[in-house]
Short mmCIF file of C-alpha atoms in Angstrom, two decimals:
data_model
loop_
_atom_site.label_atom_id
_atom_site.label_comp_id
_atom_site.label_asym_id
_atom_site.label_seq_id
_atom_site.Cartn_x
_atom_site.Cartn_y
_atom_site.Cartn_z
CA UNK U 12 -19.36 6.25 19.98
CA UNK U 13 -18.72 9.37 21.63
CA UNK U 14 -16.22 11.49 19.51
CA UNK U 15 -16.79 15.06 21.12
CA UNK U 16 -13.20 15.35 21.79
CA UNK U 17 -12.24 14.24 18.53
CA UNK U 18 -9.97 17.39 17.12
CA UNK U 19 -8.30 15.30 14.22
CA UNK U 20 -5.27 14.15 13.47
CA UNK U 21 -1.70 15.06 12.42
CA UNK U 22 -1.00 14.87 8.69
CA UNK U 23 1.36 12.40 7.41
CA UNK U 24 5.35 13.60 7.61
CA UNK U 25 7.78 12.15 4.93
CA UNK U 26 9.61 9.78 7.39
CA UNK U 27 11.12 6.72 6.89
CA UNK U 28 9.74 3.72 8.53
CA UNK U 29 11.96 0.57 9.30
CA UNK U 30 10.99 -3.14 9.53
CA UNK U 31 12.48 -6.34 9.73
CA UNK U 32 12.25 -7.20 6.05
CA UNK U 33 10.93 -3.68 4.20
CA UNK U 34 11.81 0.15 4.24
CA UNK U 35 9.72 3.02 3.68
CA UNK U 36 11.62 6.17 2.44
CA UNK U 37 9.98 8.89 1.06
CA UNK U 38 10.25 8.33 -3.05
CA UNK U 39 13.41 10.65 -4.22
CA UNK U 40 14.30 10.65 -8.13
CA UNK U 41 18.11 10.99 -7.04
CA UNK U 42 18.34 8.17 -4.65
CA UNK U 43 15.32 5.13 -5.85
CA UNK U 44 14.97 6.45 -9.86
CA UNK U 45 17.64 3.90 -11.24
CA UNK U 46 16.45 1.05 -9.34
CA UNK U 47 12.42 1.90 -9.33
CA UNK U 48 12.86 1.94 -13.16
CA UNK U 49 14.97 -1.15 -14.01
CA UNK U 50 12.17 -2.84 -11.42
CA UNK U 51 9.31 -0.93 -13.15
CA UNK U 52 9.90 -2.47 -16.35
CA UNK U 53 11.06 -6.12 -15.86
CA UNK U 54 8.94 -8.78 -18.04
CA UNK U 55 5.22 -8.59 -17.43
CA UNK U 56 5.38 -4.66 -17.16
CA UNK U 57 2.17 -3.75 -18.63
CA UNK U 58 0.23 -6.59 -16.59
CA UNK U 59 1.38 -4.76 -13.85
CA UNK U 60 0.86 -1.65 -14.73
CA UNK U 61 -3.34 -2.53 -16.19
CA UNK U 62 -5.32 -0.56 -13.41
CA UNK U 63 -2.58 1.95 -12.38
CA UNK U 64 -3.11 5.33 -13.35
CA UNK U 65 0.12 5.92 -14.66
CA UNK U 66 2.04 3.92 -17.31
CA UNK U 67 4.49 1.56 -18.24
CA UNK U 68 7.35 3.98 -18.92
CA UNK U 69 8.62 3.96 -22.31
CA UNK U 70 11.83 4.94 -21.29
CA UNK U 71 13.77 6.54 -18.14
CA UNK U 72 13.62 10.03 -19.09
CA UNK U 73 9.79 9.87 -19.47
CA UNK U 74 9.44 7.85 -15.87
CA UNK U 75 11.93 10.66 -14.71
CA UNK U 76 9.49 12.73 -15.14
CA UNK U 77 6.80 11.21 -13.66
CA UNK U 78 9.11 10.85 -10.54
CA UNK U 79 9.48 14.16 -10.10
CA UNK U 80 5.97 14.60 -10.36
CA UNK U 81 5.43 11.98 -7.46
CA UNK U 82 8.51 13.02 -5.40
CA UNK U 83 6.30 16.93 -4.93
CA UNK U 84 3.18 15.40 -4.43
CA UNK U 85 1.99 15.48 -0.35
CA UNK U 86 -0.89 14.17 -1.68
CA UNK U 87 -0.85 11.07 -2.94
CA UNK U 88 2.70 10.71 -0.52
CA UNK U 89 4.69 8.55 -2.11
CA UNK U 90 7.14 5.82 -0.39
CA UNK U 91 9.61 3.65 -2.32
CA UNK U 92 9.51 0.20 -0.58
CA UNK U 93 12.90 -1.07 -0.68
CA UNK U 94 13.92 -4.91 0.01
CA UNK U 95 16.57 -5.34 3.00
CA UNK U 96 18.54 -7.76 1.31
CA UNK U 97 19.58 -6.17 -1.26
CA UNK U 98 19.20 -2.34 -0.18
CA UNK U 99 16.67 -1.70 -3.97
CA UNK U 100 14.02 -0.04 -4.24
CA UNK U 101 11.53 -2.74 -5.65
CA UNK U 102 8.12 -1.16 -5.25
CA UNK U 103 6.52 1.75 -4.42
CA UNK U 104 2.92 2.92 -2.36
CA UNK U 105 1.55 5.73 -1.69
CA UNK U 106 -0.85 7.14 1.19
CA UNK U 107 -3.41 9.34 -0.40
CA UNK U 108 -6.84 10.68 -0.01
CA UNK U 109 -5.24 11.87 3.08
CA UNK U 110 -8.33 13.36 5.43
CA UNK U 111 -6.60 14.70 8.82
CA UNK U 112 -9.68 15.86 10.12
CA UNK U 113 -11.78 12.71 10.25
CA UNK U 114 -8.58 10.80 10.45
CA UNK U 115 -9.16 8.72 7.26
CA UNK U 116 -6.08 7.75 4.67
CA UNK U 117 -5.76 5.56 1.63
CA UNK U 118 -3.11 3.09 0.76
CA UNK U 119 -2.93 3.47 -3.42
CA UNK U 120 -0.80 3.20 -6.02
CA UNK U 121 0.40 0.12 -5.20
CA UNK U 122 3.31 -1.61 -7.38
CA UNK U 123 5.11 -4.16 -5.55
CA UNK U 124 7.36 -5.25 -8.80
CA UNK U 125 8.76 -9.01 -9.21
CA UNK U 126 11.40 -8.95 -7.04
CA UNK U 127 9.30 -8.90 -3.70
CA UNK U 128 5.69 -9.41 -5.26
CA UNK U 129 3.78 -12.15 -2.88
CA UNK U 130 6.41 -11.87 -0.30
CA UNK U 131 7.02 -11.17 3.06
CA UNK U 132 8.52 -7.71 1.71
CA UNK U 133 5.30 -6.42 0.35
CA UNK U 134 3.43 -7.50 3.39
CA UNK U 135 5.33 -5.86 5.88
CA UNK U 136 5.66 -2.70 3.48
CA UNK U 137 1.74 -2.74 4.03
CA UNK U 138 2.16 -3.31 7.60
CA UNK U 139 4.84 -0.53 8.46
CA UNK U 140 1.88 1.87 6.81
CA UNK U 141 -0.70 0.69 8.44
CA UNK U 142 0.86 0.73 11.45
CA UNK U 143 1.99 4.50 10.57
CA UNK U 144 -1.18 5.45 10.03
CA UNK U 145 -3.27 3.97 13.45
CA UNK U 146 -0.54 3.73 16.27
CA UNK U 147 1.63 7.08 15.13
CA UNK U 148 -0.85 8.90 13.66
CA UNK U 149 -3.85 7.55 15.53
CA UNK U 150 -5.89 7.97 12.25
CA UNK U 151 -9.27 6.14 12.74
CA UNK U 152 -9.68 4.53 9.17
CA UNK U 153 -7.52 2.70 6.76
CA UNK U 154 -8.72 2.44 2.87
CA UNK U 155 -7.88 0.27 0.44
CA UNK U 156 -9.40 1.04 -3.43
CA UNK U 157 -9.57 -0.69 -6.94
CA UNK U 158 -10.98 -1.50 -9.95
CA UNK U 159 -13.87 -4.11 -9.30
CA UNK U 160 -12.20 -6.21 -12.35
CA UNK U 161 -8.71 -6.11 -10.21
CA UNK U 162 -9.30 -9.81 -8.94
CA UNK U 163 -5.80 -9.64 -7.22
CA UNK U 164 -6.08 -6.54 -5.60
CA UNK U 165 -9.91 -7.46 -4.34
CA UNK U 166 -7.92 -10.77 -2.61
CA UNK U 167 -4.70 -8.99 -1.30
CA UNK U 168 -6.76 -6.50 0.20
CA UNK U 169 -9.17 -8.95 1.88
CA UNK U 170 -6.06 -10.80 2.76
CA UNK U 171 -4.05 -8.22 4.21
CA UNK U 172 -7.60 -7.77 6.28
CA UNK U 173 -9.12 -4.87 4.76
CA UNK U 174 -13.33 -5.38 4.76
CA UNK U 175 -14.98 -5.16 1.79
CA UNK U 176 -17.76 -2.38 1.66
CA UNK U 177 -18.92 -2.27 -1.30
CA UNK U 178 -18.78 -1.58 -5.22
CA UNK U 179 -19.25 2.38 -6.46
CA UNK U 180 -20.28 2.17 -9.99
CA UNK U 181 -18.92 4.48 -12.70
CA UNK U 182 -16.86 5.91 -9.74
CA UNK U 183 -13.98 6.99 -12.29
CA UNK U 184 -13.27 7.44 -15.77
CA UNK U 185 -9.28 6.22 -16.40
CA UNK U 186 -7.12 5.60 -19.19
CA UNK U 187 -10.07 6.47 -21.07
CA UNK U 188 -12.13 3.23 -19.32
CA UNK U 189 -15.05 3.50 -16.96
CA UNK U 190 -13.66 2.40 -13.42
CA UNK U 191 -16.17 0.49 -10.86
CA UNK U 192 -14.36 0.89 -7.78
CA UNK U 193 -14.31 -1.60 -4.94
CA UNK U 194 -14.24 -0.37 -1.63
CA UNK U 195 -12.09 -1.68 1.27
CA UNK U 196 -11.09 -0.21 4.42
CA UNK U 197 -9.99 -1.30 8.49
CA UNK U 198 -10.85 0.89 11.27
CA UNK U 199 -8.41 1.44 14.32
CA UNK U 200 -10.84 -0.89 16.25
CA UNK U 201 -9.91 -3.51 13.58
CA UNK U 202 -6.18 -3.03 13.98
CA UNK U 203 -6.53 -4.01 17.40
CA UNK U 204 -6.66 -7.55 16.24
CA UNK U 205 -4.90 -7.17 13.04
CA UNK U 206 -1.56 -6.17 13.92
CA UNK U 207 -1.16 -8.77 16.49
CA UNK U 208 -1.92 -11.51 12.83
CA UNK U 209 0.76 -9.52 11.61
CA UNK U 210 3.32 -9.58 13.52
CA UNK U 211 2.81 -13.34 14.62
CA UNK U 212 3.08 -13.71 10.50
CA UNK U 213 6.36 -11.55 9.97
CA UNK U 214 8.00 -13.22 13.19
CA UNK U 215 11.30 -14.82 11.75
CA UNK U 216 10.27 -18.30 13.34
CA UNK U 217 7.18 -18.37 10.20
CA UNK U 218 9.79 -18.58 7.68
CA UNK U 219 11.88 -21.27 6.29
CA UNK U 220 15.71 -20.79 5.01
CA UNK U 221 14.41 -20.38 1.32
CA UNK U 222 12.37 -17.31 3.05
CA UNK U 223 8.95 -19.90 2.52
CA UNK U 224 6.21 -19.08 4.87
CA UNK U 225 5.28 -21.57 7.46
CA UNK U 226 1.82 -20.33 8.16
CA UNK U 227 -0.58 -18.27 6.11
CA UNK U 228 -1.35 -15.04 7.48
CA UNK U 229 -5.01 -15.22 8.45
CA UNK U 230 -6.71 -11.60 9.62
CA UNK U 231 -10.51 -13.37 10.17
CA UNK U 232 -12.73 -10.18 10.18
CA UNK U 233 -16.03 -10.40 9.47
CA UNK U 234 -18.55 -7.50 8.44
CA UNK U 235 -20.50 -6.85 11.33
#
C-alpha cells in the first residue's frame, strides 16, 4: 500500500452527529448531568460499571464531578448518546487514543445504560462514530479495547464487526486489578463493507412495531 501522500488526518471536533434512532452531542454537565446520572445508577449499576475505569457514583455531586472532568477532556472526547424517543441522555462513549497522524481512534468508555442497552439505539450510536471517524474524518483505523474477562464486550465488538487481534497481557493495572486487554479494531477498507450491514440493519423496514429486529445484523469479516 502506497501511503507517500499520506499527511494525516483532522482531529476530532465536538459536533453533534444525528441518526435515525441515536444522537451524539458532545457530553455537557448542564444539559445530559440529570439524566446521565438517574440512567447511570438504575438497578444493576455496579455490573455495569465492573471494567469501566470510573465508578458507580455514590451520589450526584461526586458524578458531577467526574462530568466536569469528562466534559474538558479532548482526549478521551466524550459524547452523551441520547435516545430519540424520549430526547435522554441514556449512555455515553467516548473516542480516545485519538492518533491524527496515522489516522487511528478508539471507541472506549462505553456505557450504554438499560434504557437502550441491546438496542437499535446503541448500535447506531456506534455507527454514527464509526462513520465519523472513516467517511468525515477519513481516519484509516477504528479500535475497539477491553478486558479479556469482558465476555460481552469481546461479542459486541465482534458483532458490531470489529476483528479480533489479539490479547496484550498485563497491558494495565485498574481499580487496583491486572487488566489483559483484548484487542479489536476495523480498517477503512473494512468499512467499505460494513456500513452498507449497517445501514441495511438500521433501515426502518428491519424493525417490528414493538421496535423488535427482523434480521440480525451480520458484519462477516474474517481475519485475513
Amino acid at each position: 500500500m502506497d501511503l507517500s501522500n499520506w499527511r494525516g488526518a483532522p482531529q476530532p471536533e465536538r459536533v453533534t452527529l444525528q441518526g435515525r434512532y441515536a444522537r451524539l452531542e458532545p457530553l455537557s454537565e448542564a444539559i445530559h448531568g440529570a439524566d446521565l446520572f438517574a440512567a447511570a445508577i438504575e438497578p444493576g449499576a455496579d455490573g455495569r460499571f465492573r471494567y469501566l475505569p470510573d465508578t458507580t457514583p455514590p451520589d450526584y455531586s461526586a458524578f458531577t464531578n467526574w462530568l466536569q472532568k469528562a466534559e474538558a477532556s479532548a482526549d478521551p472526547m466524550f459524547f452523551a448518546v441520547i435516545d430519540m424517543r424520549t430526547g435522554r441522555a441514556e449512555g455515553r462513549q467516548a473516542l480516545m487514543r485519538i492518533d491524527a497522524d496515522n489516522g487511528v481512534a478508539e471507541v472506549g468508555h462505553v456505557l450504554w445504560c438499560p434504557a437502550i442497552a441491546r438496542s437499535r439505539i446503541s448500535t447506531e450510536a456506534l455507527f454514527l462514530m464509526a462513520q465519523y471517524v472513516f467517511d468525515e474524518l477519513g481516519y484509516r483505523r477504528f479500535e475497539w479495547k477491553c478486558h479479556n474477562h469482558n465476555l460481552p464486550s469481546k461479542r459486541a465488538a465482534e458483532r458490531f464487526g470489529f476483528l479480533f487481534e489479539g490479547i496484550f497481557r498485563n497491558h494495565l493495572v485498574v481499580k487496583g486489578e491486572n487488566r489483559d486487554t483484548a484487542w479489536f479494531a476495523m480498517t477503512d477498507d473494512d468499512w467499505k463493507s460494513i456500513k452498507p450491514a449497517y445501514l441495511a440493519w438500521l433501515d426502518p423496514t428491519n424493525f417490528d412495531s414493538n421496535g423488535q429486529q427482523r434480521t440480525k445484523l451480520a458484519i462477516g469479516l474474517k481475519a485475513s
